[in-house]
Short mmCIF file of C-alpha atoms and ligand atoms in Angstrom, two decimals:
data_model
loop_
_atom_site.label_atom_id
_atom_site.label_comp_id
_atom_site.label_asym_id
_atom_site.label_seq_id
_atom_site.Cartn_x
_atom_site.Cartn_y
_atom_site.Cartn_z
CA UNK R 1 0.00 0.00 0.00
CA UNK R 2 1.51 3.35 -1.34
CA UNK R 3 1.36 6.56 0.55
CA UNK R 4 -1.23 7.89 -2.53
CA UNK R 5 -3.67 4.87 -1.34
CA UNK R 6 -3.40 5.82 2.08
CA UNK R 7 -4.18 9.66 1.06
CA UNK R 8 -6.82 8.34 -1.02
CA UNK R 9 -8.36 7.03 2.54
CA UNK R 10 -7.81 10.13 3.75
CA UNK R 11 -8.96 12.30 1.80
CA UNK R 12 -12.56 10.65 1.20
CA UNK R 13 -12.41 10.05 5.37
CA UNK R 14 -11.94 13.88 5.27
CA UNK R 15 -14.65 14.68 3.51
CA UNK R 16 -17.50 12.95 5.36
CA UNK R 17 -16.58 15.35 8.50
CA UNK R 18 -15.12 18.82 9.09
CA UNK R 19 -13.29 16.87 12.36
CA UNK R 20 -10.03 16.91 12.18
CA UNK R 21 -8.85 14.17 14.73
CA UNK R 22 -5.32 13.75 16.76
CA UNK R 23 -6.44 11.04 18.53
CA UNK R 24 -7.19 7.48 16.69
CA UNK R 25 -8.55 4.05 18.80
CA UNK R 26 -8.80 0.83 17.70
CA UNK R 27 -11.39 -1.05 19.50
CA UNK R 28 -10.67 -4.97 20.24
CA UNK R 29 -13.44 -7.75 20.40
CA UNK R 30 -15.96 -7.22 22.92
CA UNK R 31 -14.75 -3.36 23.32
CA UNK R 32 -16.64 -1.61 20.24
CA UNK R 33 -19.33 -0.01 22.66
CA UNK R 34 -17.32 3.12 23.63
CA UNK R 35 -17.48 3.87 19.56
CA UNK R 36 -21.04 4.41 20.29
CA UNK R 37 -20.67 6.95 22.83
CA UNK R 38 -19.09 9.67 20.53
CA UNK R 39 -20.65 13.07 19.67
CA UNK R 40 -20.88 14.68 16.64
CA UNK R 41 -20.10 11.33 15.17
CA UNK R 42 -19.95 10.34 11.42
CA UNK R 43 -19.87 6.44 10.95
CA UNK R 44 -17.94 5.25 7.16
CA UNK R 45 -18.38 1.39 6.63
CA UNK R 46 -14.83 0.40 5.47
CA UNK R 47 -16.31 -0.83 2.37
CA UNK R 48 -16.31 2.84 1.56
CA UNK R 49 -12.96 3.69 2.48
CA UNK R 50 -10.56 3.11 -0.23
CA UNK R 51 -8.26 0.10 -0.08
CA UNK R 52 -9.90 -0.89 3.39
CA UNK R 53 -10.73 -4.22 3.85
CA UNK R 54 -13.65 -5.68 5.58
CA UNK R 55 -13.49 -6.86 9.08
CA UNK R 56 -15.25 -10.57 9.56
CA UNK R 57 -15.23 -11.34 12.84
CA UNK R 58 -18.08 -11.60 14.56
CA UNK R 59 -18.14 -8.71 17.73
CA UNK R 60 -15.31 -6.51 15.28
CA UNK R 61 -18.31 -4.19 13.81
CA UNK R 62 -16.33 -2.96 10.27
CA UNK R 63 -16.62 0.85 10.96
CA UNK R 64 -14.72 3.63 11.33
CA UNK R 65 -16.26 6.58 13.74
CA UNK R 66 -15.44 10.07 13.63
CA UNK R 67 -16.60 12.36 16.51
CA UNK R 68 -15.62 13.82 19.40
CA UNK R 69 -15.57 12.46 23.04
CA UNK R 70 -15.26 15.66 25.86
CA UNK R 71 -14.80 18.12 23.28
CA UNK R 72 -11.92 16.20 21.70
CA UNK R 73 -11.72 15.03 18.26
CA UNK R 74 -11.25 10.78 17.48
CA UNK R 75 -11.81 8.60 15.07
CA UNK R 76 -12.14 5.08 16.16
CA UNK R 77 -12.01 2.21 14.36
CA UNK R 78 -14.54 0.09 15.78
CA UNK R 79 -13.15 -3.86 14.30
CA UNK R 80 -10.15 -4.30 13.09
CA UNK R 81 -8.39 -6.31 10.53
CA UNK R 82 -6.34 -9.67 11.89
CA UNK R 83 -3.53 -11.74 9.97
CA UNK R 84 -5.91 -14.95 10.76
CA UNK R 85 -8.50 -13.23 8.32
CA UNK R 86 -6.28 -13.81 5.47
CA UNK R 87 -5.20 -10.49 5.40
CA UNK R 88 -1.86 -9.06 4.21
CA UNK R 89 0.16 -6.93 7.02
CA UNK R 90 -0.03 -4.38 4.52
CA UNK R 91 -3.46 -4.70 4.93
CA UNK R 92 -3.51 -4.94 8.77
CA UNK R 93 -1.28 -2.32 8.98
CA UNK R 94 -3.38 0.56 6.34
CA UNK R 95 -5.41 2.13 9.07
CA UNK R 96 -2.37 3.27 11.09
CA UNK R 97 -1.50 4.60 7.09
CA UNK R 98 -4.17 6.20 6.83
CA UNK R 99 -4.91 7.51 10.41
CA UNK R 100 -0.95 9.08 9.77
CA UNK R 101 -1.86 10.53 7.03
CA UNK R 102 -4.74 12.45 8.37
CA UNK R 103 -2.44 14.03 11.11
CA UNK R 104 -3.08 11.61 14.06
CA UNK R 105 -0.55 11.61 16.13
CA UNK R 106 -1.13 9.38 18.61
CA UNK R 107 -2.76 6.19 18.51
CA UNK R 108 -4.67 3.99 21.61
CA UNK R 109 -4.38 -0.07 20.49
CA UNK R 110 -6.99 -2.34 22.49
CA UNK R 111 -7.61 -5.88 22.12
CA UNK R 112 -8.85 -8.76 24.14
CA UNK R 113 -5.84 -11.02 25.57
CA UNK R 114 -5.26 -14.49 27.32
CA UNK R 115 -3.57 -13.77 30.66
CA UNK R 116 -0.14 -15.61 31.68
CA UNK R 117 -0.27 -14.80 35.08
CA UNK R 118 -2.20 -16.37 38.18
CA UNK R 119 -2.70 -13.09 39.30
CA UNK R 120 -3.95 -11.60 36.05
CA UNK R 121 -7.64 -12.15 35.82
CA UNK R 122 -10.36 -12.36 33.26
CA UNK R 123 -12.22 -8.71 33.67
CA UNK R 124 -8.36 -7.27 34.54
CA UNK R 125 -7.25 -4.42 31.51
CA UNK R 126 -3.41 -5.10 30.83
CA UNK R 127 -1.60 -2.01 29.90
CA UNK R 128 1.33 -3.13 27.47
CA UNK R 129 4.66 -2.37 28.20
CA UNK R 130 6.25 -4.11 25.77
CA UNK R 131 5.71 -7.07 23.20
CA UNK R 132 7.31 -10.28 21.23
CA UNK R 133 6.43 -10.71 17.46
CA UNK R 134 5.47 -14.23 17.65
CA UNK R 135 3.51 -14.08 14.11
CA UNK R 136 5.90 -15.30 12.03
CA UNK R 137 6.84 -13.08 10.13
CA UNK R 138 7.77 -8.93 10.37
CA UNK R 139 5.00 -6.47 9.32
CA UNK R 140 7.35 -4.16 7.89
CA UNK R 141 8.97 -7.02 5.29
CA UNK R 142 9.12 -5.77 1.88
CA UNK R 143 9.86 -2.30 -0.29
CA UNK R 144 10.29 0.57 2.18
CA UNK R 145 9.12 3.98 1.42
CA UNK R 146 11.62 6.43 3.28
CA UNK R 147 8.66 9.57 3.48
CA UNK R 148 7.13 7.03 6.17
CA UNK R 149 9.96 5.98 7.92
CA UNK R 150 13.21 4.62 8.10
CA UNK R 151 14.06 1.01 7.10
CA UNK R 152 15.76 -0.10 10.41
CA UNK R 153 12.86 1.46 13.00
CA UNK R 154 14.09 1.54 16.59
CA UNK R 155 11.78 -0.92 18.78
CA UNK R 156 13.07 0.12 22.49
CA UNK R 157 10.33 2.15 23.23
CA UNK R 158 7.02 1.02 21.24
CA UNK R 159 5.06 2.45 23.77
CA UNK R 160 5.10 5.73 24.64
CA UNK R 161 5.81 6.35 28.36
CA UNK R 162 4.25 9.32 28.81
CA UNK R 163 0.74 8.02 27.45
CA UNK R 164 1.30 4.57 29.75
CA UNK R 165 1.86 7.45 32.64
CA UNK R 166 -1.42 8.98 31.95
CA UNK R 167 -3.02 5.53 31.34
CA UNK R 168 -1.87 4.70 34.96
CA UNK R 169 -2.67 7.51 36.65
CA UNK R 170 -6.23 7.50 35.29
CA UNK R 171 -6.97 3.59 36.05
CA UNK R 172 -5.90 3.93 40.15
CA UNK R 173 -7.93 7.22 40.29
CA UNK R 174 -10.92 4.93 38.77
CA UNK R 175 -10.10 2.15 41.08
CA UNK R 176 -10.06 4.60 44.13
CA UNK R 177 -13.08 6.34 43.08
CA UNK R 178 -14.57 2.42 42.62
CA UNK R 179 -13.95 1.37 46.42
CA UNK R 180 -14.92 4.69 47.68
CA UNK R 181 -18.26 4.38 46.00
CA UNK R 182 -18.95 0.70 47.54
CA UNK R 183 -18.50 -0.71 43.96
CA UNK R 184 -15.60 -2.71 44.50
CA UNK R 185 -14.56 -4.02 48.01
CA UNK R 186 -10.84 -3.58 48.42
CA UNK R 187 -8.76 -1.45 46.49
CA UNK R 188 -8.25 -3.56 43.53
CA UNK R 189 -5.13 -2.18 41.38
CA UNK R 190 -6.78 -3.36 38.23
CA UNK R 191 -4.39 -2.07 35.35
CA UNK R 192 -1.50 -4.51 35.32
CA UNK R 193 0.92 -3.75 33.30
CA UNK R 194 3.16 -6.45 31.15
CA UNK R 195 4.17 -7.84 28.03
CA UNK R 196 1.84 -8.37 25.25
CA UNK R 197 2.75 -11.81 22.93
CA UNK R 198 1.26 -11.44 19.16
CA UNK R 199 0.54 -15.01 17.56
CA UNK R 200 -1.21 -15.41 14.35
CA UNK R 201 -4.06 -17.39 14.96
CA UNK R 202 -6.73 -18.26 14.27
CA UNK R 203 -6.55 -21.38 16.96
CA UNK R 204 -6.14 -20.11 20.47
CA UNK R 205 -2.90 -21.62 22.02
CA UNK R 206 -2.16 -25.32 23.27
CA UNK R 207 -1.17 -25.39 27.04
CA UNK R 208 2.79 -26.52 25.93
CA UNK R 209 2.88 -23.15 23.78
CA UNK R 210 1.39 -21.35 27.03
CA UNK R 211 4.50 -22.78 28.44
CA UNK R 212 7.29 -21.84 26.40
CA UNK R 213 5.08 -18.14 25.95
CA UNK R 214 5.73 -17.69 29.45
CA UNK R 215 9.67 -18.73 28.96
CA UNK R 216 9.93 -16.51 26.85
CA UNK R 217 8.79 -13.53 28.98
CA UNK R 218 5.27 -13.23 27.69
CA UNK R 219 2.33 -12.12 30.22
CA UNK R 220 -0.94 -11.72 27.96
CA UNK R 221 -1.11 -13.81 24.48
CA UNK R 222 -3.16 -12.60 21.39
CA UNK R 223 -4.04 -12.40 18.03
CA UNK R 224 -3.80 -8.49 17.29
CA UNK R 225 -2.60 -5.25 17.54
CA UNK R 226 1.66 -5.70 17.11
CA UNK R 227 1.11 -5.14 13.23
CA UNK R 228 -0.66 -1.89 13.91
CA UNK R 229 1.78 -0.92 16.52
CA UNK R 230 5.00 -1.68 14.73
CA UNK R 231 3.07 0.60 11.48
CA UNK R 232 2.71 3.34 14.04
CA UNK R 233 5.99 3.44 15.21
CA UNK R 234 7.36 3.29 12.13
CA UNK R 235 6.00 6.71 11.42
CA UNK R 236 6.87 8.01 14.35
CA UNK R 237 2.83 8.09 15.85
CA UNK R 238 3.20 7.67 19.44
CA UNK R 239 1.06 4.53 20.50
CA UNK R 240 -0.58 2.93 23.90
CA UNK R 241 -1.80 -0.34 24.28
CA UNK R 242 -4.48 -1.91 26.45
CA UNK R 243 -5.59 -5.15 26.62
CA UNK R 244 -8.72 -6.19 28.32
CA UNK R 245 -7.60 -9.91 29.58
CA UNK R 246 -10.81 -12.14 28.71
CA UNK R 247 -9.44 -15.12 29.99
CA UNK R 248 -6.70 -17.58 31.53
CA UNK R 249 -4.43 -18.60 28.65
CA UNK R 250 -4.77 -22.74 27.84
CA UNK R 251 -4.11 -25.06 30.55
CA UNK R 252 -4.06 -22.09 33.01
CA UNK R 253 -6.97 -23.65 34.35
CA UNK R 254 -9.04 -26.97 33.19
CA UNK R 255 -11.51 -24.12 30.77
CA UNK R 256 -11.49 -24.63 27.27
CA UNK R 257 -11.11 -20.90 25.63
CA UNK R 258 -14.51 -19.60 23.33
CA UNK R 259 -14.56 -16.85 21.00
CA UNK R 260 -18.20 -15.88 22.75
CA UNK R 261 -16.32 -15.95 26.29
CA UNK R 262 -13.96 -13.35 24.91
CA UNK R 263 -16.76 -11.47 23.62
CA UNK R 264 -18.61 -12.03 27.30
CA UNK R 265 -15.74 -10.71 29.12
CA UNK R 266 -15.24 -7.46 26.83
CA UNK R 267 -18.82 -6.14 27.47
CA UNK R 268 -18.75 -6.99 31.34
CA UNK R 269 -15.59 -4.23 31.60
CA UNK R 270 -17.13 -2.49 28.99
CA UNK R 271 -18.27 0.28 31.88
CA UNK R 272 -14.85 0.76 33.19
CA UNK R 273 -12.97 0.34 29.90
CA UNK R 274 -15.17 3.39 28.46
CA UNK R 275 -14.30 5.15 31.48
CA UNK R 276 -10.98 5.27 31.31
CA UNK R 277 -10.61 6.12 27.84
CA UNK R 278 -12.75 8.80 28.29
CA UNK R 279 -10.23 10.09 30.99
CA UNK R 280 -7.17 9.68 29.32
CA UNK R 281 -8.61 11.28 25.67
CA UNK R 282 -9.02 14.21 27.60
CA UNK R 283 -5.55 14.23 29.26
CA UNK R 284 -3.29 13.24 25.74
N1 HPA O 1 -5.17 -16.44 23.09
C1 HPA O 1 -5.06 -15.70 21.97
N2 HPA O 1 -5.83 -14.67 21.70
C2 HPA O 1 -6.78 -14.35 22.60
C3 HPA O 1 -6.94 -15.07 23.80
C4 HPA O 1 -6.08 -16.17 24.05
O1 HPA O 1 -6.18 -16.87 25.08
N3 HPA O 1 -7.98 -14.48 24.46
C5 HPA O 1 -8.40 -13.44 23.71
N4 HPA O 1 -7.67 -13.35 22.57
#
């Protein structure tokens, strides 16, 4: 995908809405609710963005929204597209092309994730420190086009430390808030924060892969988001990640894993999750 395609996006995303958006959020399965929320908003069905590709997984709605949240400008791409689907990375990766091009300069990644970690529980949000390309292959492979970046990009700091600051901040102020309500009975530091493993898919892991994840220094295992984030970076759009953790990781416990539990999961913190976006929007 050229830079003209991804102005081609652009410009027709441009035209739909006099917004002019900073801010862009990708919305993970079972999260696409907070899309909903926006004011002002202008919904585009990627089938009429240029060069977009469908999403088809069920609970990834195919949309991008344009509106503001607080008073701030977003667009938010409510589904996104997965390697698993078939896709190319180029593919995968066009949003963060096109969301570039349209002056964003900061993106919010959020997907649903296995968790690694006893202590790491299914309702828990993850905010990613770090991650291991365990897809197979690097999103970046191929021709490189030095107006978007350089050919060697620096991978030290993925995630911007001054958005995971703000991220922080905002979930123990949410926590606090939580307990002093009566909603939640001790003081629950929800917002772990750890190192997000990217596999392909489409099969969720076996419990010996779980294994040799957690060798390896993983702490939450899933099937998105790296592709977009290693795009981002790339262009030098500074990126946060959150992942809402929908479930032990196989042979964590004796569960089998289910798409719809994933799904289940994502709309319980739904409430919380929409909360704390809308906090940290206003704070970027
Ligand atoms: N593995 C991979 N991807 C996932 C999982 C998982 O356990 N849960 C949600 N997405």
């Amino acid at each position: 995908m050229t830079l003209e395609n991804a102005a081609e996006a652009a410009d027709l995303i441009h035209s739909k809405t006099e917004l002019r958006p900073r801010i862009a959020i990708v919305l993970g399965s079972g999260l696409g609710a907070f899309a909903d929320e926006l004011e002002e908003a202008v919904s585009i069905p990627y089938e009429e963005i240029p060069h977009f590709v469908r999403s088809t997984v069920e609970g990834h709605a195919g949309r991008l929204v344009i509106g503001t949240c607080s008073g701030v400008p977003l667009v938010v791409q409510q589904g996104r597209f997965h390697f698993y689907e078939g896709y190319s990375m180029e593919q995968v990766m066009f949003p963060m092309r096109v969301f570039g091009r349209m002056g964003v300069d900061a993106v919010i990644l959020t997907n649903a994730a296995g968790s690694l970690k006893a202590g790491m529980r299914p309702g828990d949000l993850m905010l990613i420190a770090d991650h291991i390309n365990m897809m197979g292959v690097n999103p970046l492979r191929g021709p490189n086009d030095e107006r978007r970046g350089p050919r060697f990009p620096d991978m030290t700091q993925v995630y911007d430390r001054e958005l995971q600051r703000l991220i922080d901040e905002e979930a123990n102020g949410i926590a606090k808030e939580r307990v002093e309500a009566g909603k939640d009975k001790t003081f629950k530091d929800f917002l772990h924060r750890g190192v997000y493993c990217a596999l392909s898919g489409p099969t969720y892991e076996t419990p010996a892969e779980i294994r040799l994840y957690r060798t390896l220094g993983a702490d939450a295992v899933g099937m998105s988001t790296v592709p977009e984030a290693i795009a981002a970076r790339h262009q030098g759009t500074r990126v946060a990640g959150i992942s809402c953790i929908t479930n032990f990781a196989a042979g964590m416990t004796d569960d089998i894993i289910h798409h719809d539990e994933v799904m289940e999961v994502g709309a319980r913190v739904s409430e919380v999750f929409k909360e704390l976006l809308r906090r940290v929007i206003k704070r970027i």
